[in-house]
Amino acid sequence: MTAQVSPRKAPRQSRSLATVKAILDATAHILIEGGFAAVTTNAVAERAGVSVGSLYQYFPNKDALITALHARHGEQMTAVILRALTKAMDATLDDALAGLIEATVEAHRIDSALHCVLELQLGAMDKAWPEEEYVGVMEERIVALLAHHRAVITTPDLKLAAFMLMHSAHALIHAVVLERPKGVSLKAATQEIVRMLKGYLTQPVSA
Amino acid sequence: MTAQVSPRKAPRQSRSLATVKAILDATAHILIEGGFAAVTTNAVAERAGVSVGSLYQYFPNKDALITALHARHGEQMTAVILRALTKAMDATLDDALAGLIEATVEAHRIDSALHCVLELQLGAMDKAWPEEEYVGVMEERIVALLAHHRAVITTPDLKLAAFMLMHSAHALIHAVVLERPKGVSLKAATQEIVRMLKGYLTQPVSA
Amino acid sequence: MTAQVSPRKAPRQSRSLATVKAILDATAHILIEGGFAAVTTNAVAERAGVSVGSLYQYFPNKDALITALHARHGEQMTAVILRALTKAMDATLDDALAGLIEATVEAHRIDSALHCVLELQLGAMDKAWPEEEYVGVMEERIVALLAHHRAVITTPDLKLAAFMLMHSAHALIHAVVLERPKGVSLKAATQEIVRMLKGYLTQPVSA
Amino acid sequence: MTAQVSPRKAPRQSRSLATVKAILDATAHILIEGGFAAVTTNAVAERAGVSVGSLYQYFPNKDALITALHARHGEQMTAVILRALTKAMDATLDDALAGLIEATVEAHRIDSALHCVLELQLGAMDKAWPEEEYVGVMEERIVALLAHHRAVITTPDLKLAAFMLMHSAHALIHAVVLERPKGVSLKAATQEIVRMLKGYLTQPVSA
DNA sequence: TATGAATGAGCCTTCATTCAT
DNA sequence: GATGAATGAAGGCTCATTCAT
């Protein structure tokens, strides 16, 4: 994002970027360790090694802090998944699903603690990040993917199928990453999810 | 829940019960209307028609209030679902799944607003309700149900299957109750969930 | 205002009244000593001998504090002046003016320091007290008084005359109370004001 | 004010002067538009088109800023009035008074908004401008003027008369410029003030 | 000299909790 | 037991002022 052409001006810019990063990282840490209630502007500033004043130079208020963190995290995850979606277009349905789930699992492992806390605690604010926008994009892409494999899919309504896929997969991946039952490997669990989705999509019509 | 036979003691006890109920109801209302931030002990007490002092007679602190509400809600939901589980033991797998999902959907509709808020905003506290205990019980019962239908189920690991079932069903029911895609009836959505689960459990092994 | 019939409940009420009074008095003291900038809610509460919390039990915010002080002061002053105006209706023009000015001087001496600070510093807020209401009433009463003495007054426009009277008298009284020139007694100054007003009202038309 | 002949040094000096002017102008604008509370050093600097750092190069602190603005404004007004006073020495008492009042009215109209805000909100600081010095000078000049017309003035104490004149005239002009009663023209109001002062100064002794 | 990011003391306000009545 | 006024710690945020560049 930052073209490093002018070596003279870069430090300035990167100082700001570094500060913003430090603040968001501090927010994430405190959010994970102490929950939403522990995220105070003073605590964040202190942990980030800056003054409250600086925090307010980059974020207009406390909510913006959480929102920005959410956005950053969401973008990271979305990027991973969308990349997988793109790749999936050139594969068999089996491989597409497997690639997608594996990528999503991977995305969730990036910062699973943060992901969990954000998902659980962000409702405490009047939803701020345009999550739905990204979700909408993903839904469309998944519908496209399914349409691409229309031939082998028995489910009639692809949009409904995408809805079912997204929600069940998300919940399962969450559960698997955070509280996988003993004795089950992450790999096995991932395969089981793929198996479930595959079964759902290609289920004999009469069933 | 506790039928008091003695006419002398009942009023006292029921007074307390009534007050506790009023307080929890008030908490629920405020939580739904104004979110977690709106739940202040004073607001709850006022809405419940009692003094803050009285609130502190029944709940040692604010967290206990939320925890109790959570517990009450959880018990209500669990009761509905466990009842369905019991009934399901005497039905075909299809009917068992249908009954279970329908019951869960129904349970979510009891007080979906509260359920949503609790699930979304309760992470804000260090999880207090012994949710896992109930979840554990339910998991066991589901495993038992699956075992009962072992013959028609192709999934080898029933514990893993129960895990998959619970999480995907929960997420889907949530999504369906709260943000069902346009053009899809609640009934259709419910049937689709059943179809998915059935497909998963009875999927041809080779697939 | 507070009918002291029930000796049981009175203490409660008077406790509140006493607290409110203490808070307003503290505000006045701090305002006089340190100016508007020194009036912080914490400082006021401390000086009043109560907690900030209590301050906020009686005043919704800092501005309300200043507004209330202004109102209390304004009411005190207005009462004194209106009483003099009533008396003045039954006197000669000379005595009426003298009585009025003397009463106003007296009113300004009630708490001249506070009066001064309020007048100077209240513009700092978006005018809160309905001062204009009282001023309007006074203006009407003065016009009435002048009309009563119409015979000896040469100024044609009584409303304009009232305007001139009020503003010049107010400014002069202020100046006289706060920074009377050396060698001039308060009494002499007061008489001089009366003389000026009398001269204005009864000035020969040709002049 | 300081004409710089040297073409080499002038730019420097005038740069400073221009900057100071810009800063004071910005302060005035903000003070008028947003009141005392809106005057922050950052806001002033931004509006003036300079950095806060530069602001602090010319003014040691915020108070100095306000003080300087007050001084500048006071000097402008005083200049206008003193000029009128000088002219008035060569006129009849009537013309002298009329000229003086008209000049003062004019002076108040130069920047009545600023004048108003300064007068109202400046009490918020520990009066900083040596207003009294200027006031003292004016008082002396007015006494001189009155002495010049001693023959037609019946008021015995000229110093007291000057005091009365200044304060009543100032208050009336203020009132007239800012809240003149409906139906009264500025000219008529000005004449009425002159009439009042004339009446006061030349009032028959017995009255 | 000019700049403006950084600082941090301190302000207003809220709210969980207590305790005298 | 019930009450609710009182408490005061703590949080979000502002802004005068400084100082490295």
Coordinates of C-alpha atoms in Angstrom, one line a residue, chain B residues 40-196:
Chain B
T40 CA -27.4 -0.5 35.0
T41 CA -28.4 -1.7 38.4
N42 CA -30.5 1.5 39.0
A43 CA -32.3 1.1 35.7
V44 CA -33.1 -2.5 36.3
A45 CA -34.3 -1.8 39.8
E46 CA -36.5 1.1 38.7
R47 CA -38.0 -1.0 35.8
A48 CA -38.6 -3.9 38.2
G49 CA -40.3 -1.6 40.6
V50 CA -38.0 -2.2 43.5
S51 CA -35.2 -0.2 45.0
V52 CA -31.5 -0.8 44.3
G53 CA -31.2 -2.0 47.8
S54 CA -33.6 -4.8 47.2
L55 CA -31.9 -5.7 44.0
Y56 CA -28.7 -6.2 46.1
Q57 CA -30.7 -8.3 48.5
Y58 CA -31.2 -10.9 45.8
F59 CA -28.1 -10.5 43.7
P60 CA -24.7 -9.9 45.2
N61 CA -23.6 -7.8 42.2
K62 CA -24.4 -6.8 38.7
D63 CA -22.7 -9.8 37.1
A64 CA -24.8 -12.2 39.2
L65 CA -27.8 -10.5 37.6
I66 CA -26.7 -11.2 34.1
T67 CA -25.6 -14.6 35.0
A68 CA -28.9 -15.5 36.5
L69 CA -30.7 -14.2 33.5
H70 CA -28.5 -16.2 31.3
A71 CA -29.1 -19.3 33.4
R72 CA -32.8 -18.8 33.4
H73 CA -32.9 -18.4 29.6
G74 CA -30.5 -21.4 29.1
E75 CA -32.7 -23.6 31.3
Q76 CA -35.8 -22.7 29.4
M77 CA -34.2 -23.5 26.1
T78 CA -32.6 -26.6 27.3
A79 CA -35.8 -27.9 28.7
V80 CA -37.6 -27.5 25.4
I81 CA -34.8 -29.2 23.5
L82 CA -34.3 -32.1 26.0
R83 CA -38.0 -32.8 25.9
A84 CA -37.9 -33.0 22.2
L85 CA -34.9 -35.3 22.5
T86 CA -36.8 -37.6 24.7
K87 CA -39.7 -37.8 22.3
A88 CA -37.3 -38.4 19.4
M89 CA -36.1 -41.6 20.9
D90 CA -39.3 -43.3 19.8
A91 CA -39.4 -42.0 16.2
T92 CA -37.7 -42.8 12.9
L93 CA -34.5 -40.9 12.3
D94 CA -36.3 -38.6 9.9
D95 CA -38.9 -37.7 12.4
A96 CA -36.4 -37.5 15.2
L97 CA -34.3 -35.0 13.3
A98 CA -37.4 -33.0 12.2
G99 CA -38.8 -33.0 15.7
L100 CA -35.5 -31.9 17.2
I101 CA -34.9 -29.1 14.7
E102 CA -38.5 -27.9 15.0
A103 CA -38.3 -27.9 18.8
T104 CA -35.0 -26.0 18.7
V105 CA -36.4 -23.5 16.2
E106 CA -39.4 -23.1 18.5
A107 CA -37.1 -22.7 21.5
H108 CA -35.3 -19.9 19.7
R109 CA -38.5 -18.2 19.0
I110 CA -39.6 -18.2 22.6
D111 CA -37.5 -15.1 23.2
S112 CA -35.3 -14.8 20.2
A113 CA -34.5 -11.1 20.9
L114 CA -33.1 -12.0 24.3
H115 CA -31.4 -15.1 23.0
C116 CA -29.7 -13.0 20.4
V117 CA -28.6 -10.3 22.8
L118 CA -27.4 -12.8 25.3
E119 CA -25.4 -14.7 22.8
L120 CA -24.0 -11.6 21.2
Q121 CA -23.3 -9.5 24.2
L122 CA -22.6 -11.9 27.0
G123 CA -19.1 -12.5 25.9
A124 CA -18.6 -9.2 27.6
M125 CA -18.5 -11.0 30.9
D126 CA -16.2 -13.8 31.9
K127 CA -18.6 -16.5 30.9
A128 CA -20.4 -17.3 34.1
W129 CA -23.2 -19.7 33.4
P130 CA -22.3 -23.4 33.5
E131 CA -23.3 -23.6 29.9
E132 CA -20.9 -26.4 29.2
E133 CA -22.6 -28.6 31.7
Y134 CA -25.9 -28.4 29.8
V135 CA -24.1 -28.7 26.5
G136 CA -22.4 -31.8 27.8
V137 CA -25.7 -33.4 28.8
M138 CA -27.2 -32.6 25.4
E139 CA -24.3 -34.0 23.6
E140 CA -24.6 -37.3 25.5
R141 CA -28.3 -37.5 24.7
I142 CA -27.7 -36.8 21.1
V143 CA -25.1 -39.5 20.9
A144 CA -27.6 -41.8 22.5
L145 CA -30.2 -40.9 19.9
L146 CA -27.8 -41.5 17.1
A147 CA -26.8 -44.8 18.6
H148 CA -30.4 -45.7 18.6
H149 CA -30.5 -45.2 14.9
R150 CA -27.1 -46.6 14.3
A151 CA -28.4 -49.0 11.6
V152 CA -29.2 -46.2 9.1
I153 CA -26.3 -43.9 10.0
T154 CA -23.2 -44.2 7.9
T155 CA -21.0 -41.8 9.8
P156 CA -18.6 -43.9 11.8
D157 CA -17.8 -41.6 14.8
L158 CA -21.1 -40.9 16.5
K159 CA -19.5 -38.4 19.0
L160 CA -18.1 -36.5 16.1
A161 CA -21.4 -36.7 14.4
A162 CA -23.2 -35.3 17.4
F163 CA -20.6 -32.5 17.5
M164 CA -21.2 -31.7 13.9
L165 CA -25.0 -31.8 14.3
M166 CA -25.2 -29.6 17.3
H167 CA -23.0 -26.9 15.9
S168 CA -24.3 -26.7 12.4
A169 CA -27.9 -27.0 13.5
H170 CA -27.5 -24.3 16.1
A171 CA -25.8 -21.9 13.7
L172 CA -28.4 -22.6 11.0
I173 CA -31.3 -22.2 13.2
H174 CA -29.9 -18.9 14.5
A175 CA -29.3 -17.7 11.1
V176 CA -32.7 -18.8 9.9
V177 CA -34.6 -17.3 12.8
L178 CA -32.7 -14.0 12.6
E179 CA -31.8 -13.4 9.0
R180 CA -33.5 -15.9 6.8
P181 CA -32.9 -15.0 3.1
K182 CA -35.9 -13.4 1.4
G183 CA -38.3 -15.7 -0.3
V184 CA -37.6 -18.6 2.0
S185 CA -40.3 -19.6 4.5
L186 CA -39.4 -20.6 8.0
K187 CA -40.8 -24.0 7.3
A188 CA -38.9 -24.5 4.2
A189 CA -35.7 -23.4 5.9
T190 CA -36.3 -25.8 8.7
Q191 CA -36.9 -28.6 6.3
E192 CA -33.7 -27.7 4.5
I193 CA -31.8 -28.0 7.7
V194 CA -33.3 -31.4 8.4
R195 CA -32.4 -32.4 4.9
M196 CA -28.8 -31.4 5.4

